PDB file of C-alpha atoms in Angstrom:
ATOM      1  CA  UNK A 162       0.000   0.000   0.000  1.00  0.00           C
ATOM      2  CA  UNK A 163       1.412   3.422  -0.931  1.00  0.00           C
ATOM      3  CA  UNK A 164       1.565   6.378   1.408  1.00  0.00           C
ATOM      4  CA  UNK A 165      -1.030   8.174  -0.751  1.00  0.00           C
ATOM      5  CA  UNK A 166      -3.439   5.250  -0.457  1.00  0.00           C
ATOM      6  CA  UNK A 167      -2.919   5.203   3.280  1.00  0.00           C
ATOM      7  CA  UNK A 168      -3.714   8.910   3.520  1.00  0.00           C
ATOM      8  CA  UNK A 169      -6.893   8.431   1.524  1.00  0.00           C
ATOM      9  CA  UNK A 170      -8.054   5.795   3.951  1.00  0.00           C
ATOM     10  CA  UNK A 171      -8.165   8.489   6.658  1.00  0.00           C
ATOM     11  CA  UNK A 172     -10.042   7.606   9.722  1.00  0.00           C
ATOM     12  CA  UNK A 173     -11.046   4.217   8.373  1.00  0.00           C
ATOM     13  CA  UNK A 174      -7.454   3.166   8.890  1.00  0.00           C
ATOM     14  CA  UNK A 175      -7.267   4.586  12.396  1.00  0.00           C
ATOM     15  CA  UNK A 176      -6.927   2.400  15.430  1.00  0.00           C
ATOM     16  CA  UNK A 177      -9.623   3.226  17.943  1.00  0.00           C
ATOM     17  CA  UNK A 178      -8.580   4.760  21.256  1.00  0.00           C
ATOM     18  CA  UNK A 179      -8.647   1.889  23.712  1.00  0.00           C
ATOM     19  CA  UNK A 180      -7.701   3.708  26.897  1.00  0.00           C
ATOM     20  CA  UNK A 181      -9.091   2.948  30.322  1.00  0.00           C
ATOM     21  CA  UNK A 182     -12.750   3.894  30.209  1.00  0.00           C
ATOM     22  CA  UNK A 183     -15.020   5.306  32.860  1.00  0.00           C
ATOM     23  CA  UNK A 184     -18.517   6.775  32.617  1.00  0.00           C
ATOM     24  CA  UNK A 185     -18.669  10.490  33.297  1.00  0.00           C
ATOM     25  CA  UNK A 186     -21.076  13.410  33.143  1.00  0.00           C
ATOM     26  CA  UNK A 187     -21.600  14.729  29.630  1.00  0.00           C
ATOM     27  CA  UNK A 188     -21.234  18.384  30.665  1.00  0.00           C
ATOM     28  CA  UNK A 189     -19.034  18.980  33.725  1.00  0.00           C
ATOM     29  CA  UNK A 190     -20.334  21.627  36.074  1.00  0.00           C
ATOM     30  CA  UNK A 191     -18.749  25.018  35.490  1.00  0.00           C
ATOM     31  CA  UNK A 192     -17.308  24.262  32.049  1.00  0.00           C
ATOM     32  CA  UNK A 193     -17.544  27.132  29.563  1.00  0.00           C
ATOM     33  CA  UNK A 194     -19.590  26.438  26.461  1.00  0.00           C
ATOM     34  CA  UNK A 195     -17.497  24.755  23.783  1.00  0.00           C
ATOM     35  CA  UNK A 196     -14.528  24.044  26.060  1.00  0.00           C
ATOM     36  CA  UNK A 197     -13.214  21.053  27.973  1.00  0.00           C
ATOM     37  CA  UNK A 198     -10.222  20.282  30.148  1.00  0.00           C
ATOM     38  CA  UNK A 199      -7.687  17.486  29.824  1.00  0.00           C
ATOM     39  CA  UNK A 200      -4.582  16.563  31.812  1.00  0.00           C
ATOM     40  CA  UNK A 201      -1.242  14.974  30.942  1.00  0.00           C
ATOM     41  CA  UNK A 202       0.797  12.722  33.236  1.00  0.00           C
ATOM     42  CA  UNK A 203       3.829  10.581  32.525  1.00  0.00           C
ATOM     43  CA  UNK A 204       6.475   8.257  33.974  1.00  0.00           C
ATOM     44  CA  UNK A 205       4.486   6.861  36.884  1.00  0.00           C
ATOM     45  CA  UNK A 206       6.810   3.805  37.202  1.00  0.00           C
ATOM     46  CA  UNK A 207       4.448   1.723  39.335  1.00  0.00           C
ATOM     47  CA  UNK A 208       6.044  -1.163  41.267  1.00  0.00           C
ATOM     48  CA  UNK A 209       4.804  -4.216  43.187  1.00  0.00           C
ATOM     49  CA  UNK A 210       5.917  -6.595  45.931  1.00  0.00           C
ATOM     50  CA  UNK A 211       8.170  -8.419  43.456  1.00  0.00           C
ATOM     51  CA  UNK A 212      10.302  -5.303  42.939  1.00  0.00           C
ATOM     52  CA  UNK A 213      13.660  -5.414  44.715  1.00  0.00           C
ATOM     53  CA  UNK A 214      15.890  -2.625  43.380  1.00  0.00           C
ATOM     54  CA  UNK A 215      18.076  -0.723  43.845  1.00  0.00           C
ATOM     55  CA  UNK A 216      18.093   1.785  41.007  1.00  0.00           C
ATOM     56  CA  UNK A 217      21.131   3.512  39.529  1.00  0.00           C
ATOM     57  CA  UNK A 218      21.314   6.370  42.041  1.00  0.00           C
ATOM     58  CA  UNK A 219      20.106   7.086  45.592  1.00  0.00           C
ATOM     59  CA  UNK A 220      17.546   9.571  44.240  1.00  0.00           C
ATOM     60  CA  UNK A 221      16.167   7.057  41.751  1.00  0.00           C
ATOM     61  CA  UNK A 222      15.969   4.371  44.432  1.00  0.00           C
ATOM     62  CA  UNK A 223      14.177   6.687  46.852  1.00  0.00           C
ATOM     63  CA  UNK A 224      11.625   7.876  44.301  1.00  0.00           C
ATOM     64  CA  UNK A 225      10.765   4.456  42.898  1.00  0.00           C
ATOM     65  CA  UNK A 226       9.475   3.393  46.314  1.00  0.00           C
ATOM     66  CA  UNK A 227       7.298   6.524  46.418  1.00  0.00           C
ATOM     67  CA  UNK A 228       5.975   6.149  42.878  1.00  0.00           C
ATOM     68  CA  UNK A 229       2.687   4.426  43.714  1.00  0.00           C
ATOM     69  CA  UNK A 230       1.773   6.929  46.426  1.00  0.00           C
ATOM     70  CA  UNK A 231       2.764   9.849  44.228  1.00  0.00           C
ATOM     71  CA  UNK A 232       0.315   8.700  41.557  1.00  0.00           C
ATOM     72  CA  UNK A 233      -2.418   8.493  44.199  1.00  0.00           C
ATOM     73  CA  UNK A 234      -1.652  12.085  45.175  1.00  0.00           C
ATOM     74  CA  UNK A 235      -1.655  13.242  41.554  1.00  0.00           C
ATOM     75  CA  UNK A 236      -4.964  11.479  41.006  1.00  0.00           C
ATOM     76  CA  UNK A 237      -6.504  13.148  44.073  1.00  0.00           C
ATOM     77  CA  UNK A 238      -5.481  16.580  42.805  1.00  0.00           C
ATOM     78  CA  UNK A 239      -6.721  16.042  39.244  1.00  0.00           C
ATOM     79  CA  UNK A 240     -10.005  14.524  40.439  1.00  0.00           C
ATOM     80  CA  UNK A 241     -10.686  17.642  42.516  1.00  0.00           C
ATOM     81  CA  UNK A 242     -10.145  20.153  39.700  1.00  0.00           C
ATOM     82  CA  UNK A 243     -13.162  22.204  38.651  1.00  0.00           C
ATOM     83  CA  UNK A 244     -14.388  22.436  35.963  1.00  0.00           C
ATOM     84  CA  UNK A 245     -13.780  18.703  35.840  1.00  0.00           C
ATOM     85  CA  UNK A 246     -10.998  17.163  33.766  1.00  0.00           C
ATOM     86  CA  UNK A 247     -12.651  15.084  31.030  1.00  0.00           C
ATOM     87  CA  UNK A 248      -9.659  13.174  29.653  1.00  0.00           C
ATOM     88  CA  UNK A 249      -6.266  12.146  31.056  1.00  0.00           C
ATOM     89  CA  UNK A 250      -3.373  11.082  28.832  1.00  0.00           C
ATOM     90  CA  UNK A 251      -0.279   9.188  29.995  1.00  0.00           C
ATOM     91  CA  UNK A 252       2.932   9.528  27.960  1.00  0.00           C
ATOM     92  CA  UNK A 253       4.538   6.218  28.935  1.00  0.00           C
ATOM     93  CA  UNK A 254       6.451   4.216  31.556  1.00  0.00           C
ATOM     94  CA  UNK A 255       3.241   3.287  33.315  1.00  0.00           C
ATOM     95  CA  UNK A 256       5.026   0.626  35.370  1.00  0.00           C
ATOM     96  CA  UNK A 257       8.681  -0.174  36.026  1.00  0.00           C
ATOM     97  CA  UNK A 258       9.888  -3.201  34.034  1.00  0.00           C
ATOM     98  CA  UNK A 259       8.570  -6.749  34.295  1.00  0.00           C
ATOM     99  CA  UNK A 260       8.960  -9.118  37.269  1.00  0.00           C
ATOM    100  CA  UNK A 261       8.813 -12.272  35.114  1.00  0.00           C
ATOM    101  CA  UNK A 262       9.288 -13.396  31.490  1.00  0.00           C
ATOM    102  CA  UNK A 263       6.437 -15.912  31.954  1.00  0.00           C
ATOM    103  CA  UNK A 264       3.118 -14.717  30.482  1.00  0.00           C
ATOM    104  CA  UNK A 265       1.042 -16.892  32.833  1.00  0.00           C
ATOM    105  CA  UNK A 266       2.776 -15.313  35.851  1.00  0.00           C
ATOM    106  CA  UNK A 267       0.729 -12.155  35.288  1.00  0.00           C
ATOM    107  CA  UNK A 268      -2.538 -14.061  35.605  1.00  0.00           C
ATOM    108  CA  UNK A 269      -1.438 -16.079  38.628  1.00  0.00           C
ATOM    109  CA  UNK A 270      -0.146 -13.108  40.666  1.00  0.00           C
ATOM    110  CA  UNK A 271      -1.071  -9.509  41.354  1.00  0.00           C
ATOM    111  CA  UNK A 272       1.682  -7.490  39.726  1.00  0.00           C
ATOM    112  CA  UNK A 273       2.587  -3.879  39.047  1.00  0.00           C
ATOM    113  CA  UNK A 274       0.440  -4.021  35.896  1.00  0.00           C
ATOM    114  CA  UNK A 275      -2.665  -4.801  37.961  1.00  0.00           C
ATOM    115  CA  UNK A 276      -1.744  -2.138  40.515  1.00  0.00           C
ATOM    116  CA  UNK A 277      -1.278   0.424  37.744  1.00  0.00           C
ATOM    117  CA  UNK A 278      -4.687  -0.467  36.306  1.00  0.00           C
ATOM    118  CA  UNK A 279      -6.372  -0.062  39.694  1.00  0.00           C
ATOM    119  CA  UNK A 280      -4.674   3.276  40.351  1.00  0.00           C
ATOM    120  CA  UNK A 281      -5.580   4.641  36.931  1.00  0.00           C
ATOM    121  CA  UNK A 282      -9.160   3.433  37.214  1.00  0.00           C
ATOM    122  CA  UNK A 283      -9.452   5.699  40.248  1.00  0.00           C
ATOM    123  CA  UNK A 284      -9.350   8.782  38.028  1.00  0.00           C
ATOM    124  CA  UNK A 285     -12.777  10.263  37.364  1.00  0.00           C
ATOM    125  CA  UNK A 286     -11.826  10.755  33.701  1.00  0.00           C
ATOM    126  CA  UNK A 287     -10.705   8.029  31.271  1.00  0.00           C
ATOM    127  CA  UNK A 288      -6.932   7.522  31.228  1.00  0.00           C
ATOM    128  CA  UNK A 289      -5.317   6.880  27.827  1.00  0.00           C
ATOM    129  CA  UNK A 290      -1.968   5.120  28.188  1.00  0.00           C
ATOM    130  CA  UNK A 291       1.070   5.282  25.928  1.00  0.00           C
ATOM    131  CA  UNK A 292       4.128   3.008  25.845  1.00  0.00           C
ATOM    132  CA  UNK A 293       7.472   3.903  27.436  1.00  0.00           C
ATOM    133  CA  UNK A 294      10.826   2.127  27.382  1.00  0.00           C
ATOM    134  CA  UNK A 295      10.181   0.530  30.804  1.00  0.00           C
ATOM    135  CA  UNK A 296       6.948  -0.910  29.416  1.00  0.00           C
ATOM    136  CA  UNK A 297       9.214  -3.051  27.221  1.00  0.00           C
ATOM    137  CA  UNK A 298      11.833  -5.334  28.708  1.00  0.00           C
ATOM    138  CA  UNK A 299      13.748  -7.085  25.947  1.00  0.00           C
ATOM    139  CA  UNK A 300      17.150  -6.269  27.445  1.00  0.00           C
ATOM    140  CA  UNK A 301      16.555  -8.637  30.377  1.00  0.00           C
ATOM    141  CA  UNK A 302      17.748 -12.230  30.058  1.00  0.00           C
ATOM    142  CA  UNK A 303      15.397 -13.946  29.612  1.00  0.00           C
ATOM    143  CA  UNK A 304      13.432 -10.960  28.442  1.00  0.00           C
ATOM    144  CA  UNK A 305       9.875 -10.031  27.609  1.00  0.00           C
ATOM    145  CA  UNK A 306       9.334  -9.708  23.876  1.00  0.00           C
ATOM    146  CA  UNK A 307       7.557  -6.774  22.290  1.00  0.00           C
ATOM    147  CA  UNK A 308       4.786  -9.157  21.302  1.00  0.00           C
ATOM    148  CA  UNK A 309       4.313 -10.251  24.909  1.00  0.00           C
ATOM    149  CA  UNK A 310       4.269  -6.630  26.095  1.00  0.00           C
ATOM    150  CA  UNK A 311       1.555  -5.866  23.569  1.00  0.00           C
ATOM    151  CA  UNK A 312      -0.488  -8.908  24.660  1.00  0.00           C
ATOM    152  CA  UNK A 313      -0.252  -7.914  28.315  1.00  0.00           C
ATOM    153  CA  UNK A 314      -1.149  -4.289  27.625  1.00  0.00           C
ATOM    154  CA  UNK A 315      -4.215  -5.317  25.669  1.00  0.00           C
ATOM    155  CA  UNK A 316      -5.318  -7.949  28.178  1.00  0.00           C
ATOM    156  CA  UNK A 317      -4.588  -6.014  31.358  1.00  0.00           C
ATOM    157  CA  UNK A 318      -4.715  -2.336  30.385  1.00  0.00           C
ATOM    158  CA  UNK A 319      -7.065  -2.415  27.366  1.00  0.00           C
ATOM    159  CA  UNK A 320      -4.448  -0.563  25.322  1.00  0.00           C
ATOM    160  CA  UNK A 321      -3.046  -0.958  21.796  1.00  0.00           C
ATOM    161  CA  UNK A 322       0.599  -0.168  20.901  1.00  0.00           C
ATOM    162  CA  UNK A 323      -0.526   3.123  19.290  1.00  0.00           C
ATOM    163  CA  UNK A 324      -3.900   4.690  18.643  1.00  0.00           C
ATOM    164  CA  UNK A 325      -5.979   7.844  18.243  1.00  0.00           C
ATOM    165  CA  UNK A 326      -8.654   9.341  20.464  1.00  0.00           C
ATOM    166  CA  UNK A 327     -11.136  11.780  18.918  1.00  0.00           C
ATOM    167  CA  UNK A 328     -12.879  13.963  21.470  1.00  0.00           C
ATOM    168  CA  UNK A 329     -15.071  17.041  20.934  1.00  0.00           C
ATOM    169  CA  UNK A 330     -13.375  18.036  17.688  1.00  0.00           C
ATOM    170  CA  UNK A 331      -9.807  17.295  18.813  1.00  0.00           C
ATOM    171  CA  UNK A 332      -7.584  14.356  17.981  1.00  0.00           C
ATOM    172  CA  UNK A 333      -5.067  12.899  20.431  1.00  0.00           C
ATOM    173  CA  UNK A 334      -2.358  10.649  18.989  1.00  0.00           C
ATOM    174  CA  UNK A 335      -0.567   8.182  21.244  1.00  0.00           C
ATOM    175  CA  UNK A 336       2.537   7.359  19.216  1.00  0.00           C
ATOM    176  CA  UNK A 337       4.979   4.551  20.003  1.00  0.00           C
ATOM    177  CA  UNK A 338       8.659   5.214  19.306  1.00  0.00           C
ATOM    178  CA  UNK A 339       9.711   1.616  20.066  1.00  0.00           C
ATOM    179  CA  UNK A 340       8.425  -0.056  16.905  1.00  0.00           C
ATOM    180  CA  UNK A 341      11.018   1.107  14.357  1.00  0.00           C
ATOM    181  CA  UNK A 342      14.436  -0.231  13.408  1.00  0.00           C
ATOM    182  CA  UNK A 343      16.249   1.387  16.354  1.00  0.00           C
ATOM    183  CA  UNK A 344      14.287  -0.899  18.663  1.00  0.00           C
ATOM    184  CA  UNK A 345      14.460  -4.043  16.582  1.00  0.00           C
ATOM    185  CA  UNK A 346      15.219  -7.047  18.869  1.00  0.00           C
ATOM    186  CA  UNK A 347      18.637  -7.410  17.246  1.00  0.00           C
ATOM    187  CA  UNK A 348      19.594  -3.754  17.827  1.00  0.00           C
ATOM    188  CA  UNK A 349      22.373  -3.171  20.428  1.00  0.00           C
ATOM    189  CA  UNK A 350      21.147  -1.506  23.615  1.00  0.00           C
ATOM    190  CA  UNK A 351      23.264   1.606  23.083  1.00  0.00           C
ATOM    191  CA  UNK A 352      21.348   2.365  19.872  1.00  0.00           C
ATOM    192  CA  UNK A 353      17.995   2.168  21.654  1.00  0.00           C
ATOM    193  CA  UNK A 354      18.519   5.624  23.070  1.00  0.00           C
ATOM    194  CA  UNK A 355      17.050   6.710  19.731  1.00  0.00           C
ATOM    195  CA  UNK A 356      13.350   6.218  19.089  1.00  0.00           C
ATOM    196  CA  UNK A 357      11.715   5.292  15.791  1.00  0.00           C
ATOM    197  CA  UNK A 358       8.169   4.529  14.697  1.00  0.00           C
ATOM    198  CA  UNK A 359       8.543   2.208  11.715  1.00  0.00           C
ATOM    199  CA  UNK A 360       7.015   2.809   8.281  1.00  0.00           C
ATOM    200  CA  UNK A 361       3.622   1.267   9.089  1.00  0.00           C
ATOM    201  CA  UNK A 362       3.064   3.566  12.056  1.00  0.00           C
ATOM    202  CA  UNK A 363       4.414   6.572  10.164  1.00  0.00           C
ATOM    203  CA  UNK A 364       1.860   5.946   7.393  1.00  0.00           C
ATOM    204  CA  UNK A 365      -0.895   5.632   9.982  1.00  0.00           C
ATOM    205  CA  UNK A 366       0.174   8.812  11.768  1.00  0.00           C
ATOM    206  CA  UNK A 367       0.267  10.797   8.540  1.00  0.00           C
ATOM    207  CA  UNK A 368      -3.226   9.581   7.641  1.00  0.00           C
ATOM    208  CA  UNK A 369      -4.403  10.880  11.006  1.00  0.00           C
ATOM    209  CA  UNK A 370      -2.694  14.257  10.641  1.00  0.00           C
ATOM    210  CA  UNK A 371      -3.802  14.690   7.015  1.00  0.00           C
ATOM    211  CA  UNK A 372      -7.397  15.117   8.190  1.00  0.00           C
ATOM    212  CA  UNK A 373      -6.273  18.462   9.640  1.00  0.00           C
ATOM    213  CA  UNK A 374      -8.100  18.142  12.929  1.00  0.00           C
ATOM    214  CA  UNK A 375      -6.575  20.099  15.804  1.00  0.00           C
ATOM    215  CA  UNK A 376      -4.233  17.487  17.260  1.00  0.00           C
ATOM    216  CA  UNK A 377      -2.233  16.797  20.414  1.00  0.00           C
ATOM    217  CA  UNK A 378       0.658  14.343  19.928  1.00  0.00           C
ATOM    218  CA  UNK A 379       2.025  12.242  22.781  1.00  0.00           C
ATOM    219  CA  UNK A 380       5.225  10.223  22.478  1.00  0.00           C
ATOM    220  CA  UNK A 381       7.579   8.892  25.156  1.00  0.00           C
ATOM    221  CA  UNK A 382      11.038   9.932  23.958  1.00  0.00           C
ATOM    222  CA  UNK A 383      11.608  13.674  23.488  1.00  0.00           C
ATOM    223  CA  UNK A 384      11.931  14.669  19.840  1.00  0.00           C
ATOM    224  CA  UNK A 385      15.637  15.290  20.513  1.00  0.00           C
ATOM    225  CA  UNK A 386      15.989  11.492  20.810  1.00  0.00           C
ATOM    226  CA  UNK A 387      13.829  10.529  17.821  1.00  0.00           C
ATOM    227  CA  UNK A 388      15.218   9.398  14.461  1.00  0.00           C
ATOM    228  CA  UNK A 389      14.414  12.430  12.255  1.00  0.00           C
ATOM    229  CA  UNK A 390      13.779  10.283   9.174  1.00  0.00           C
ATOM    230  CA  UNK A 391      13.406   6.529   8.701  1.00  0.00           C
ATOM    231  CA  UNK A 392      12.613   5.895   5.025  1.00  0.00           C
ATOM    232  CA  UNK A 393      14.723   8.218   2.873  1.00  0.00           C
ATOM    233  CA  UNK A 394      13.341  11.693   3.691  1.00  0.00           C
ATOM    234  CA  UNK A 395      10.227  10.296   5.346  1.00  0.00           C
ATOM    235  CA  UNK A 396      10.043  10.395   9.121  1.00  0.00           C
ATOM    236  CA  UNK A 397       8.620  11.981  12.240  1.00  0.00           C
ATOM    237  CA  UNK A 398      10.441  15.315  12.189  1.00  0.00           C
ATOM    238  CA  UNK A 399       9.439  16.402   8.655  1.00  0.00           C
ATOM    239  CA  UNK A 400       5.917  15.074   9.280  1.00  0.00           C
ATOM    240  CA  UNK A 401       5.494  17.259  12.349  1.00  0.00           C
ATOM    241  CA  UNK A 402       6.682  20.293  10.410  1.00  0.00           C
ATOM    242  CA  UNK A 403       4.338  19.491   7.524  1.00  0.00           C
ATOM    243  CA  UNK A 404       1.304  19.439   9.826  1.00  0.00           C
ATOM    244  CA  UNK A 405       2.432  22.067  12.318  1.00  0.00           C
ATOM    245  CA  UNK A 406      -0.603  24.209  11.512  1.00  0.00           C
ATOM    246  CA  UNK A 407      -2.980  21.662  13.061  1.00  0.00           C
ATOM    247  CA  UNK A 408      -0.679  20.100  15.699  1.00  0.00           C
ATOM    248  CA  UNK A 409      -1.322  22.065  18.883  1.00  0.00           C
ATOM    249  CA  UNK A 410       1.522  20.580  20.917  1.00  0.00           C
ATOM    250  CA  UNK A 411       3.842  17.543  21.142  1.00  0.00           C
ATOM    251  CA  UNK A 412       4.337  16.204  24.676  1.00  0.00           C
ATOM    252  CA  UNK A 413       6.990  13.665  25.738  1.00  0.00           C
ATOM    253  CA  UNK A 414       8.315  12.165  28.974  1.00  0.00           C
ATOM    254  CA  UNK A 415      11.338   9.918  29.651  1.00  0.00           C
ATOM    255  CA  UNK A 416      13.727  12.575  30.984  1.00  0.00           C
ATOM    256  CA  UNK A 417      11.646  13.054  34.159  1.00  0.00           C
ATOM    257  CA  UNK A 418      12.423  16.780  33.980  1.00  0.00           C
ATOM    258  CA  UNK A 419      10.671  19.774  32.471  1.00  0.00           C
ATOM    259  CA  UNK A 420      12.182  20.948  29.183  1.00  0.00           C
ATOM    260  CA  UNK A 421      10.728  23.483  26.740  1.00  0.00           C
ATOM    261  CA  UNK A 422      11.870  22.979  23.137  1.00  0.00           C
ATOM    262  CA  UNK A 423       9.515  25.764  22.005  1.00  0.00           C
ATOM    263  CA  UNK A 424       9.040  25.442  18.217  1.00  0.00           C
ATOM    264  CA  UNK A 425      12.391  23.790  17.439  1.00  0.00           C
ATOM    265  CA  UNK A 426      10.580  20.935  15.654  1.00  0.00           C
ATOM    266  CA  UNK A 427       7.708  22.953  14.195  1.00  0.00           C
ATOM    267  CA  UNK A 428       4.860  22.516  16.695  1.00  0.00           C
ATOM    268  CA  UNK A 429       5.414  23.487  20.316  1.00  0.00           C
ATOM    269  CA  UNK A 430       7.225  20.661  22.131  1.00  0.00           C
ATOM    270  CA  UNK A 431       7.309  20.143  25.909  1.00  0.00           C
ATOM    271  CA  UNK A 432       9.013  17.367  27.894  1.00  0.00           C
ATOM    272  CA  UNK A 433       7.038  16.758  31.073  1.00  0.00           C
ATOM    273  CA  UNK A 434       8.230  16.034  34.576  1.00  0.00           C
ATOM    274  CA  UNK A 435       7.374  12.652  36.136  1.00  0.00           C
ATOM    275  CA  UNK A 436       4.873  11.883  38.873  1.00  0.00           C
ATOM    276  CA  UNK A 437       7.417   9.309  40.100  1.00  0.00           C
ATOM    277  CA  UNK A 438       9.518  12.219  41.355  1.00  0.00           C
ATOM    278  CA  UNK A 439       6.833  14.792  42.117  1.00  0.00           C
ATOM    279  CA  UNK A 440       3.060  14.311  42.439  1.00  0.00           C
ATOM    280  CA  UNK A 441       2.664  17.941  41.330  1.00  0.00           C
ATOM    281  CA  UNK A 442       4.189  17.078  37.940  1.00  0.00           C
ATOM    282  CA  UNK A 443       1.206  17.107  35.610  1.00  0.00           C
ATOM    283  CA  UNK A 444      -0.132  19.429  32.910  1.00  0.00           C
ATOM    284  CA  UNK A 445      -3.643  20.894  32.724  1.00  0.00           C
ATOM    285  CA  UNK A 446      -5.097  22.176  29.459  1.00  0.00           C
ATOM    286  CA  UNK A 447      -8.311  23.768  28.310  1.00  0.00           C
ATOM    287  CA  UNK A 448      -9.394  23.015  24.747  1.00  0.00           C
ATOM    288  CA  UNK A 449     -11.742  25.298  22.827  1.00  0.00           C
ATOM    289  CA  UNK A 450     -13.729  23.239  20.319  1.00  0.00           C
ATOM    290  CA  UNK A 451     -14.999  26.344  18.488  1.00  0.00           C
ATOM    291  CA  UNK A 452     -11.542  27.801  17.900  1.00  0.00           C
ATOM    292  CA  UNK A 453      -9.687  24.477  17.620  1.00  0.00           C
ATOM    293  CA  UNK A 454      -7.032  25.667  20.076  1.00  0.00           C
ATOM    294  CA  UNK A 455      -5.699  24.645  23.483  1.00  0.00           C
ATOM    295  CA  UNK A 456      -4.341  26.644  26.428  1.00  0.00           C
ATOM    296  CA  UNK A 457      -1.884  25.291  28.991  1.00  0.00           C
ATOM    297  CA  UNK A 458      -3.534  26.591  32.141  1.00  0.00           C
ATOM    298  CA  UNK A 459      -0.915  25.802  34.782  1.00  0.00           C
ATOM    299  CA  UNK A 460       2.363  26.400  32.948  1.00  0.00           C
ATOM    300  CA  UNK A 461       3.441  28.863  35.647  1.00  0.00           C
ATOM    301  CA  UNK A 462       3.766  25.958  38.138  1.00  0.00           C
ATOM    302  CA  UNK A 463       6.633  24.435  36.165  1.00  0.00           C
ATOM    303  CA  UNK A 464      10.156  24.611  37.575  1.00  0.00           C
ATOM    304  CA  UNK A 465      12.079  24.209  34.342  1.00  0.00           C
ATOM    305  CA  UNK A 466      15.044  21.821  34.059  1.00  0.00           C
ATOM    306  CA  UNK A 467      14.060  20.135  37.334  1.00  0.00           C
ATOM    307  CA  UNK A 468      11.784  17.270  38.385  1.00  0.00           C
ATOM    308  CA  UNK A 469       9.515  19.636  40.225  1.00  0.00           C
ATOM    309  CA  UNK A 470       6.394  21.777  39.965  1.00  0.00           C
ATOM    310  CA  UNK A 471       4.659  24.082  42.376  1.00  0.00           C
ATOM    311  CA  UNK A 472       1.484  22.629  43.918  1.00  0.00           C
ATOM    312  CA  UNK A 473      -1.712  23.122  41.952  1.00  0.00           C
ATOM    313  CA  UNK A 474      -3.740  25.898  43.579  1.00  0.00           C
ATOM    314  CA  UNK A 475      -6.814  26.005  41.331  1.00  0.00           C
TER     315      UNK A 475
END
């Protein structure tokens, strides 16, 4: 199938958003006409009783044992926001690696995947999960294959490797930068610091963007770490520039710190802090369906180049 044919397929080719679903009021109290609020979280790194540690530094070890409680605190804050948050998006590293390479283990024991699901179900709004590098585990010996990760995510978290969510005139793309050649099972670990989507996902993403809906893009690795092109001159960076008029923002995680790339890659690009380190590390937006624009409401809380944010004060 050619790229042109894929574009023409449009939404018919789109994977449906299969995030965690929860019934909610159709019109949250206090919401302005034509607007809605959504939140972004990332790098929750949930653990379970099988986790032993330590991590690579004292700070990392300390924060991983606080990760579950931090997500509870983040959830409490977001649930209390008025007007109510209607969608929550997660930019990857939902849990922290895998405790076993055995698929059946996850159905015989309560693991960090189950704990993550329970914590995320506690949000009043649906939570749409993306994949991070710790959600894959091929570097362990024996490891968990990409195929097994995808099976577990679909069975336990009701989530596909990548997908789109259409909501009140906006499109949210959960991209997966672990499906291209840089993350092929035969690729040395040192090369996996670069993300790539693969041609199939690139074609799908372009079909989504070609419909020119106002779009928010989520991806785990910052664009600084993404392969600019993958098939000759075809790749994520030129695609984002091509559709920068309808892409409202690109949000990544992975670094656990706040970084503002401004319009270096075309659309505005922000790397978010991690709830693992700070329960105040989330982003709150208001989308205007009439104008097709978004506003980052709590940007002033951000302490740039650190893990931290000021507490949300309403």
